[in-house]
């Protein structure tokens, strides 16, 4: 981005005449050059969604002042809105259990700069990933689950998250179910990868379910976590062709590649503020 | 095929040592040149599946005699088996309601010779397709449904099928549910196209269900019809990427292209004897 | 579209601050409700592209008056621009030779209303498609090529096109090369389907070229026709997986399905005014 | 594999009657249970290809003796053939330059056991990957290129390969061109990943070439290295959809995921002995 400041504006509001005119007029008047813009009016929910990336020109006031002025327009249209400076890297905490492929994939993207985030911590209920995480110079927190009292581990997890203040929590094949309270608290800020093409094969061992049913494509789904298991708003999905020769183990192995792709795309969409919530669904401005 | 006779042999039997040796030895001894062969042993069901295409050489006896001799081997291995002469075109009856895209697609393939079948009849509970079917010089049977007694229409349908003796019945968006009796009778010889990526979105209006759930891919599934609605063995599936801007009507329109592809592939696999049943699943030798 | 008038506005101009503000401000002031909008600023060519669909409200003047007023803004930003009323169906002329799959596909979409165009004529250098075209109640023009003087046929073709005044000419596997003069004349209004994944395998018999090279995917490309054969701006492409068992004839057969899909999508994008030219490339607002 | 010995037999020979019978008869007589088998007769080259995986039973002689006996059959049919014991892990040497994504992907598969190979060394003309390689407990060899005499580095490379005796050399984005001598020497045992959908965009900066041409899909190709740059037999390819908004840098980033998938698949096919050479093409028994 050539060292220039870049700001992303996201807006959700009831749909009506004049929103784009008001927003783009405001930006134009404040010498902001739009480099990307996308909008969508949902004819069903009658909600309007907008994402706009702009470079403030010489005459543009600082972000704080710009936000103050914009709030007038926002109020008029009852907007839920945010301005994000691209220089403020989102803080992403990753939770993982024993399967490390999604974590490895995210760490490689982080390590090479292709995923521009800060990772203040990686948390696991197993110690297996510690060495790899520490090689990446990221603090690793081992929070084992006490089977006689699972809530203890979650309390420790919540305390840690309180401390870390992440913008996004990623469940990278984290095999513990979050309590409804934690789900609610992380609402819209917690992405899970489910290893099936939802809504098919919810719950445990989806690749084994897929094998039993004899499907000809398997998939993976990245979605926001809600209190309904595997029912949250879907961000991205992908599939791969399989055939009768594939055992459940083969599906597991092939699925890992799909999970990597889908989860990393969903995380990227999220941190680039491309995902807006539309009830139980998402608007994704790619 | 250069005018040469081509025979396809399909085999299903319990898996054990020596099946391929016995079959290929038999063919070699009878001067048959194998042009295609595929086999699969299912480690779960312990069943063995084989498909073999061969050209009888000068010293090979006629098909009837070959079958008689092969039955000795078949008995030894408890085979379910068939030999099909490629010159005997399968008789395919197509059932359709008001949506004609799958029918149009199949008819074009039939008309241009790319689907080498005979179509002795097309049957519909609506008159809409009559003109197009007759342009293709195929008899059209209009069997309207009497809403006060649906069984009447099915009795007429069964009588017609008894007459036509089809090798395959294709439900090309036929919007009537077949009775359990008819399903059982057509078992393994009746292919339906369901307009979703099964097992997601069974039953009515799957594209509307997909829209509500906010999935990022929609699909279609061709499967053998069984008494459990949309639960039969899957032959082929495909998907297409969608996003938040697509209305249910858009999904319906995009879905038509997927349905065409998937159904025509499934029909081709079936008539080329590439599909073998493995319990509630299929083995498809592509 | 609920009987409401719908207007599509397309814009191409040098990129600068304030374009979206000016356009959306203009529409808002004229009581136009935007239902779809997309814009793109190319950082390389420094050109700006916009497509906007709106429903004129009660206070909006008629289209002619709206265009007159908009021309002031257009002039300021040096816009190339158009307003299209969705009620004015584009006139599409299809050229075809002996392979009828793309024509059949387009005709089915036309016939069922999913491709909202007028087809004033279908033109061919072979008589093969006449019956099917006429069944669709479309005039068929047979313009055979005189091998001793190919220019004669093209002169007849040009005269016919002069008469028909099409908005779009579709080469649906039309196997004659257009002269540079005709290419220039149809520039931006003539779509060809090439049966390879361009820029691989230009020219004749691309599936045979693909077979020789042993590629693992084959494809098709829809592009605007230019004087450089198979070098025009690409509108859409798709591929399908193949393997060593596929003969050139198999590739031809599989390719037909890809060609149908790609060509029909490209035609739809074009008639919905989603395609804007950006030098030798296209901007496609899906 | 349950601790049972598993042997893979590959065969290439002129096509004729009786090959499968002879091979499967031999295996059956020697109490070998076939778990996977695939064969293909190329109607163009008239060559026959076969891959067969079997478990030796109690009465089967040791592999050395089995090979001795099989050589009689092999001679009769002029076979090029090999028997591989699955317990003998292939030795794979990876060459890499500055882009580490393919290496990271292969290392993760190696580390988690999903790629059952030995990696005796990783070689690079840059030091960047040293730390990551050594974290995986694999020797790292830094062979910098002397720009005044590039042959020096290659001589060192050849000496090292002589020492390491790899079964396979993988060029995981290794940005040096191998000499014709080295290419010839590694013939059939050296896989390169090219970051385009070959034969499109050979040579340097393929993603920039793709951006200039305005293609709507980008791809990657894994192929055996030959003396003709980017012309070797293709093992696998894949593509991803792109659009006008993607810059060359975006294509590079998206391409990395395709390269990872395609290269890892090609390596897996190779080490599982699924790839047989058919002139300038490959037969891949998936």
PDB file of N, CA and C in Angstrom, chain B residues 112-153:
ATOM      1  N   UNK B 112     -27.998 -36.089 -30.971  1.00  0.00           N
ATOM      2  CA  UNK B 112     -26.701 -35.963 -31.646  1.00  0.00           C
ATOM      3  C   UNK B 112     -25.879 -37.247 -31.532  1.00  0.00           C
ATOM      4  N   UNK B 113     -26.445 -38.259 -30.909  1.00  0.00           N
ATOM      5  CA  UNK B 113     -25.736 -39.530 -30.844  1.00  0.00           C
ATOM      6  C   UNK B 113     -24.738 -39.641 -29.710  1.00  0.00           C
ATOM      7  N   UNK B 114     -24.622 -38.607 -28.879  1.00  0.00           N
ATOM      8  CA  UNK B 114     -23.625 -38.700 -27.817  1.00  0.00           C
ATOM      9  C   UNK B 114     -24.130 -39.532 -26.633  1.00  0.00           C
ATOM     10  N   UNK B 115     -25.439 -39.796 -26.594  1.00  0.00           N
ATOM     11  CA  UNK B 115     -26.004 -40.698 -25.578  1.00  0.00           C
ATOM     12  C   UNK B 115     -26.617 -41.888 -26.338  1.00  0.00           C
ATOM     13  N   UNK B 116     -25.865 -42.980 -26.465  1.00  0.00           N
ATOM     14  CA  UNK B 116     -26.302 -44.085 -27.338  1.00  0.00           C
ATOM     15  C   UNK B 116     -27.359 -44.958 -26.672  1.00  0.00           C
ATOM     16  N   UNK B 117     -28.587 -44.470 -26.650  1.00  0.00           N
ATOM     17  CA  UNK B 117     -29.697 -45.216 -26.057  1.00  0.00           C
ATOM     18  C   UNK B 117     -30.885 -45.193 -27.008  1.00  0.00           C
ATOM     19  N   UNK B 118     -31.843 -46.051 -26.705  1.00  0.00           N
ATOM     20  CA  UNK B 118     -33.156 -45.914 -27.343  1.00  0.00           C
ATOM     21  C   UNK B 118     -34.097 -45.288 -26.330  1.00  0.00           C
ATOM     22  N   UNK B 119     -34.932 -44.369 -26.785  1.00  0.00           N
ATOM     23  CA  UNK B 119     -35.921 -43.763 -25.891  1.00  0.00           C
ATOM     24  C   UNK B 119     -37.289 -44.116 -26.427  1.00  0.00           C
ATOM     25  N   UNK B 120     -37.883 -45.203 -25.952  1.00  0.00           N
ATOM     26  CA  UNK B 120     -39.164 -45.635 -26.508  1.00  0.00           C
ATOM     27  C   UNK B 120     -40.317 -44.731 -26.110  1.00  0.00           C
ATOM     28  N   UNK B 121     -40.108 -43.913 -25.043  1.00  0.00           N
ATOM     29  CA  UNK B 121     -41.223 -43.055 -24.631  1.00  0.00           C
ATOM     30  C   UNK B 121     -40.738 -42.023 -23.615  1.00  0.00           C
ATOM     31  N   UNK B 122     -41.436 -40.895 -23.636  1.00  0.00           N
ATOM     32  CA  UNK B 122     -41.273 -39.911 -22.571  1.00  0.00           C
ATOM     33  C   UNK B 122     -42.655 -39.705 -21.968  1.00  0.00           C
ATOM     34  N   UNK B 123     -42.666 -39.740 -20.640  1.00  0.00           N
ATOM     35  CA  UNK B 123     -43.939 -39.736 -19.924  1.00  0.00           C
ATOM     36  C   UNK B 123     -43.993 -38.510 -19.036  1.00  0.00           C
ATOM     37  N   UNK B 124     -45.141 -37.843 -18.993  1.00  0.00           N
ATOM     38  CA  UNK B 124     -45.245 -36.663 -18.145  1.00  0.00           C
ATOM     39  C   UNK B 124     -46.632 -36.544 -17.533  1.00  0.00           C
ATOM     40  N   UNK B 125     -46.690 -35.946 -16.361  1.00  0.00           N
ATOM     41  CA  UNK B 125     -47.984 -35.620 -15.761  1.00  0.00           C
ATOM     42  C   UNK B 125     -48.466 -34.243 -16.206  1.00  0.00           C
ATOM     43  N   UNK B 126     -47.750 -33.633 -17.128  1.00  0.00           N
ATOM     44  CA  UNK B 126     -48.158 -32.348 -17.703  1.00  0.00           C
ATOM     45  C   UNK B 126     -47.962 -32.415 -19.218  1.00  0.00           C
ATOM     46  N   UNK B 127     -48.723 -31.628 -19.974  1.00  0.00           N
ATOM     47  CA  UNK B 127     -48.610 -31.717 -21.439  1.00  0.00           C
ATOM     48  C   UNK B 127     -47.495 -30.826 -22.021  1.00  0.00           C
ATOM     49  N   UNK B 128     -46.814 -30.037 -21.173  1.00  0.00           N
ATOM     50  CA  UNK B 128     -45.932 -28.976 -21.667  1.00  0.00           C
ATOM     51  C   UNK B 128     -44.848 -29.437 -22.649  1.00  0.00           C
ATOM     52  N   UNK B 129     -44.291 -30.623 -22.436  1.00  0.00           N
ATOM     53  CA  UNK B 129     -43.122 -31.034 -23.217  1.00  0.00           C
ATOM     54  C   UNK B 129     -43.484 -31.750 -24.519  1.00  0.00           C
ATOM     55  N   UNK B 130     -44.780 -31.925 -24.751  1.00  0.00           N
ATOM     56  CA  UNK B 130     -45.201 -32.749 -25.873  1.00  0.00           C
ATOM     57  C   UNK B 130     -44.582 -32.346 -27.210  1.00  0.00           C
ATOM     58  N   UNK B 131     -44.659 -31.052 -27.501  1.00  0.00           N
ATOM     59  CA  UNK B 131     -44.195 -30.595 -28.814  1.00  0.00           C
ATOM     60  C   UNK B 131     -42.703 -30.864 -28.994  1.00  0.00           C
ATOM     61  N   UNK B 132     -41.922 -30.569 -27.969  1.00  0.00           N
ATOM     62  CA  UNK B 132     -40.472 -30.772 -28.094  1.00  0.00           C
ATOM     63  C   UNK B 132     -40.141 -32.256 -28.237  1.00  0.00           C
ATOM     64  N   UNK B 133     -40.820 -33.074 -27.474  1.00  0.00           N
ATOM     65  CA  UNK B 133     -40.569 -34.514 -27.534  1.00  0.00           C
ATOM     66  C   UNK B 133     -40.912 -35.038 -28.928  1.00  0.00           C
ATOM     67  N   UNK B 134     -42.020 -34.593 -29.447  1.00  0.00           N
ATOM     68  CA  UNK B 134     -42.440 -35.117 -30.748  1.00  0.00           C
ATOM     69  C   UNK B 134     -41.550 -34.608 -31.874  1.00  0.00           C
ATOM     70  N   UNK B 135     -40.998 -33.399 -31.713  1.00  0.00           N
ATOM     71  CA  UNK B 135     -40.018 -32.921 -32.693  1.00  0.00           C
ATOM     72  C   UNK B 135     -38.838 -33.895 -32.761  1.00  0.00           C
ATOM     73  N   UNK B 136     -38.531 -34.523 -31.624  1.00  0.00           N
ATOM     74  CA  UNK B 136     -37.455 -35.511 -31.575  1.00  0.00           C
ATOM     75  C   UNK B 136     -37.920 -36.907 -32.005  1.00  0.00           C
ATOM     76  N   UNK B 137     -39.176 -36.988 -32.477  1.00  0.00           N
ATOM     77  CA  UNK B 137     -39.724 -38.251 -32.993  1.00  0.00           C
ATOM     78  C   UNK B 137     -39.771 -39.340 -31.930  1.00  0.00           C
ATOM     79  N   UNK B 138     -40.111 -38.936 -30.724  1.00  0.00           N
ATOM     80  CA  UNK B 138     -40.257 -39.889 -29.623  1.00  0.00           C
ATOM     81  C   UNK B 138     -41.711 -39.825 -29.148  1.00  0.00           C
ATOM     82  N   UNK B 139     -42.340 -40.993 -28.898  1.00  0.00           N
ATOM     83  CA  UNK B 139     -43.731 -40.969 -28.405  1.00  0.00           C
ATOM     84  C   UNK B 139     -43.819 -40.279 -27.039  1.00  0.00           C
ATOM     85  N   UNK B 140     -44.826 -39.430 -26.900  1.00  0.00           N
ATOM     86  CA  UNK B 140     -45.038 -38.706 -25.648  1.00  0.00           C
ATOM     87  C   UNK B 140     -46.319 -39.216 -25.006  1.00  0.00           C
ATOM     88  N   UNK B 141     -46.246 -39.563 -23.724  1.00  0.00           N
ATOM     89  CA  UNK B 141     -47.435 -40.055 -23.018  1.00  0.00           C
ATOM     90  C   UNK B 141     -47.803 -39.081 -21.913  1.00  0.00           C
ATOM     91  N   UNK B 142     -48.991 -38.551 -22.019  1.00  0.00           N
ATOM     92  CA  UNK B 142     -49.473 -37.590 -21.017  1.00  0.00           C
ATOM     93  C   UNK B 142     -50.332 -38.335 -20.010  1.00  0.00           C
ATOM     94  N   UNK B 143     -49.829 -38.455 -18.789  1.00  0.00           N
ATOM     95  CA  UNK B 143     -50.560 -39.157 -17.732  1.00  0.00           C
ATOM     96  C   UNK B 143     -50.857 -38.189 -16.600  1.00  0.00           C
ATOM     97  N   UNK B 144     -51.958 -37.426 -16.708  1.00  0.00           N
ATOM     98  CA  UNK B 144     -52.263 -36.429 -15.681  1.00  0.00           C
ATOM     99  C   UNK B 144     -52.608 -37.088 -14.351  1.00  0.00           C
ATOM    100  N   UNK B 145     -52.334 -36.384 -13.284  1.00  0.00           N
ATOM    101  CA  UNK B 145     -52.613 -36.902 -11.950  1.00  0.00           C
ATOM    102  C   UNK B 145     -54.005 -36.458 -11.509  1.00  0.00           C
ATOM    103  N   UNK B 146     -54.784 -37.414 -11.108  1.00  0.00           N
ATOM    104  CA  UNK B 146     -56.110 -37.130 -10.556  1.00  0.00           C
ATOM    105  C   UNK B 146     -55.927 -36.910  -9.059  1.00  0.00           C
ATOM    106  N   UNK B 147     -56.118 -35.648  -8.613  1.00  0.00           N
ATOM    107  CA  UNK B 147     -55.758 -35.344  -7.230  1.00  0.00           C
ATOM    108  C   UNK B 147     -56.606 -36.071  -6.204  1.00  0.00           C
ATOM    109  N   UNK B 148     -57.780 -36.504  -6.627  1.00  0.00           N
ATOM    110  CA  UNK B 148     -58.625 -37.241  -5.674  1.00  0.00           C
ATOM    111  C   UNK B 148     -58.169 -38.696  -5.552  1.00  0.00           C
ATOM    112  N   UNK B 149     -57.411 -39.179  -6.543  1.00  0.00           N
ATOM    113  CA  UNK B 149     -56.923 -40.560  -6.476  1.00  0.00           C
ATOM    114  C   UNK B 149     -55.597 -40.668  -7.234  1.00  0.00           C
ATOM    115  N   UNK B 150     -54.507 -40.373  -6.526  1.00  0.00           N
ATOM    116  CA  UNK B 150     -53.202 -40.365  -7.173  1.00  0.00           C
ATOM    117  C   UNK B 150     -52.788 -41.751  -7.664  1.00  0.00           C
ATOM    118  N   UNK B 151     -53.328 -42.781  -7.028  1.00  0.00           N
ATOM    119  CA  UNK B 151     -52.897 -44.131  -7.389  1.00  0.00           C
ATOM    120  C   UNK B 151     -53.311 -44.483  -8.816  1.00  0.00           C
ATOM    121  N   UNK B 152     -54.380 -43.838  -9.301  1.00  0.00           N
ATOM    122  CA  UNK B 152     -54.812 -44.116 -10.670  1.00  0.00           C
ATOM    123  C   UNK B 152     -53.711 -43.830 -11.683  1.00  0.00           C
ATOM    124  N   UNK B 153     -53.112 -42.653 -11.517  1.00  0.00           N
ATOM    125  CA  UNK B 153     -52.058 -42.295 -12.461  1.00  0.00           C
ATOM    126  C   UNK B 153     -50.903 -43.272 -12.353  1.00  0.00           C
TER     127      UNK B 153
END
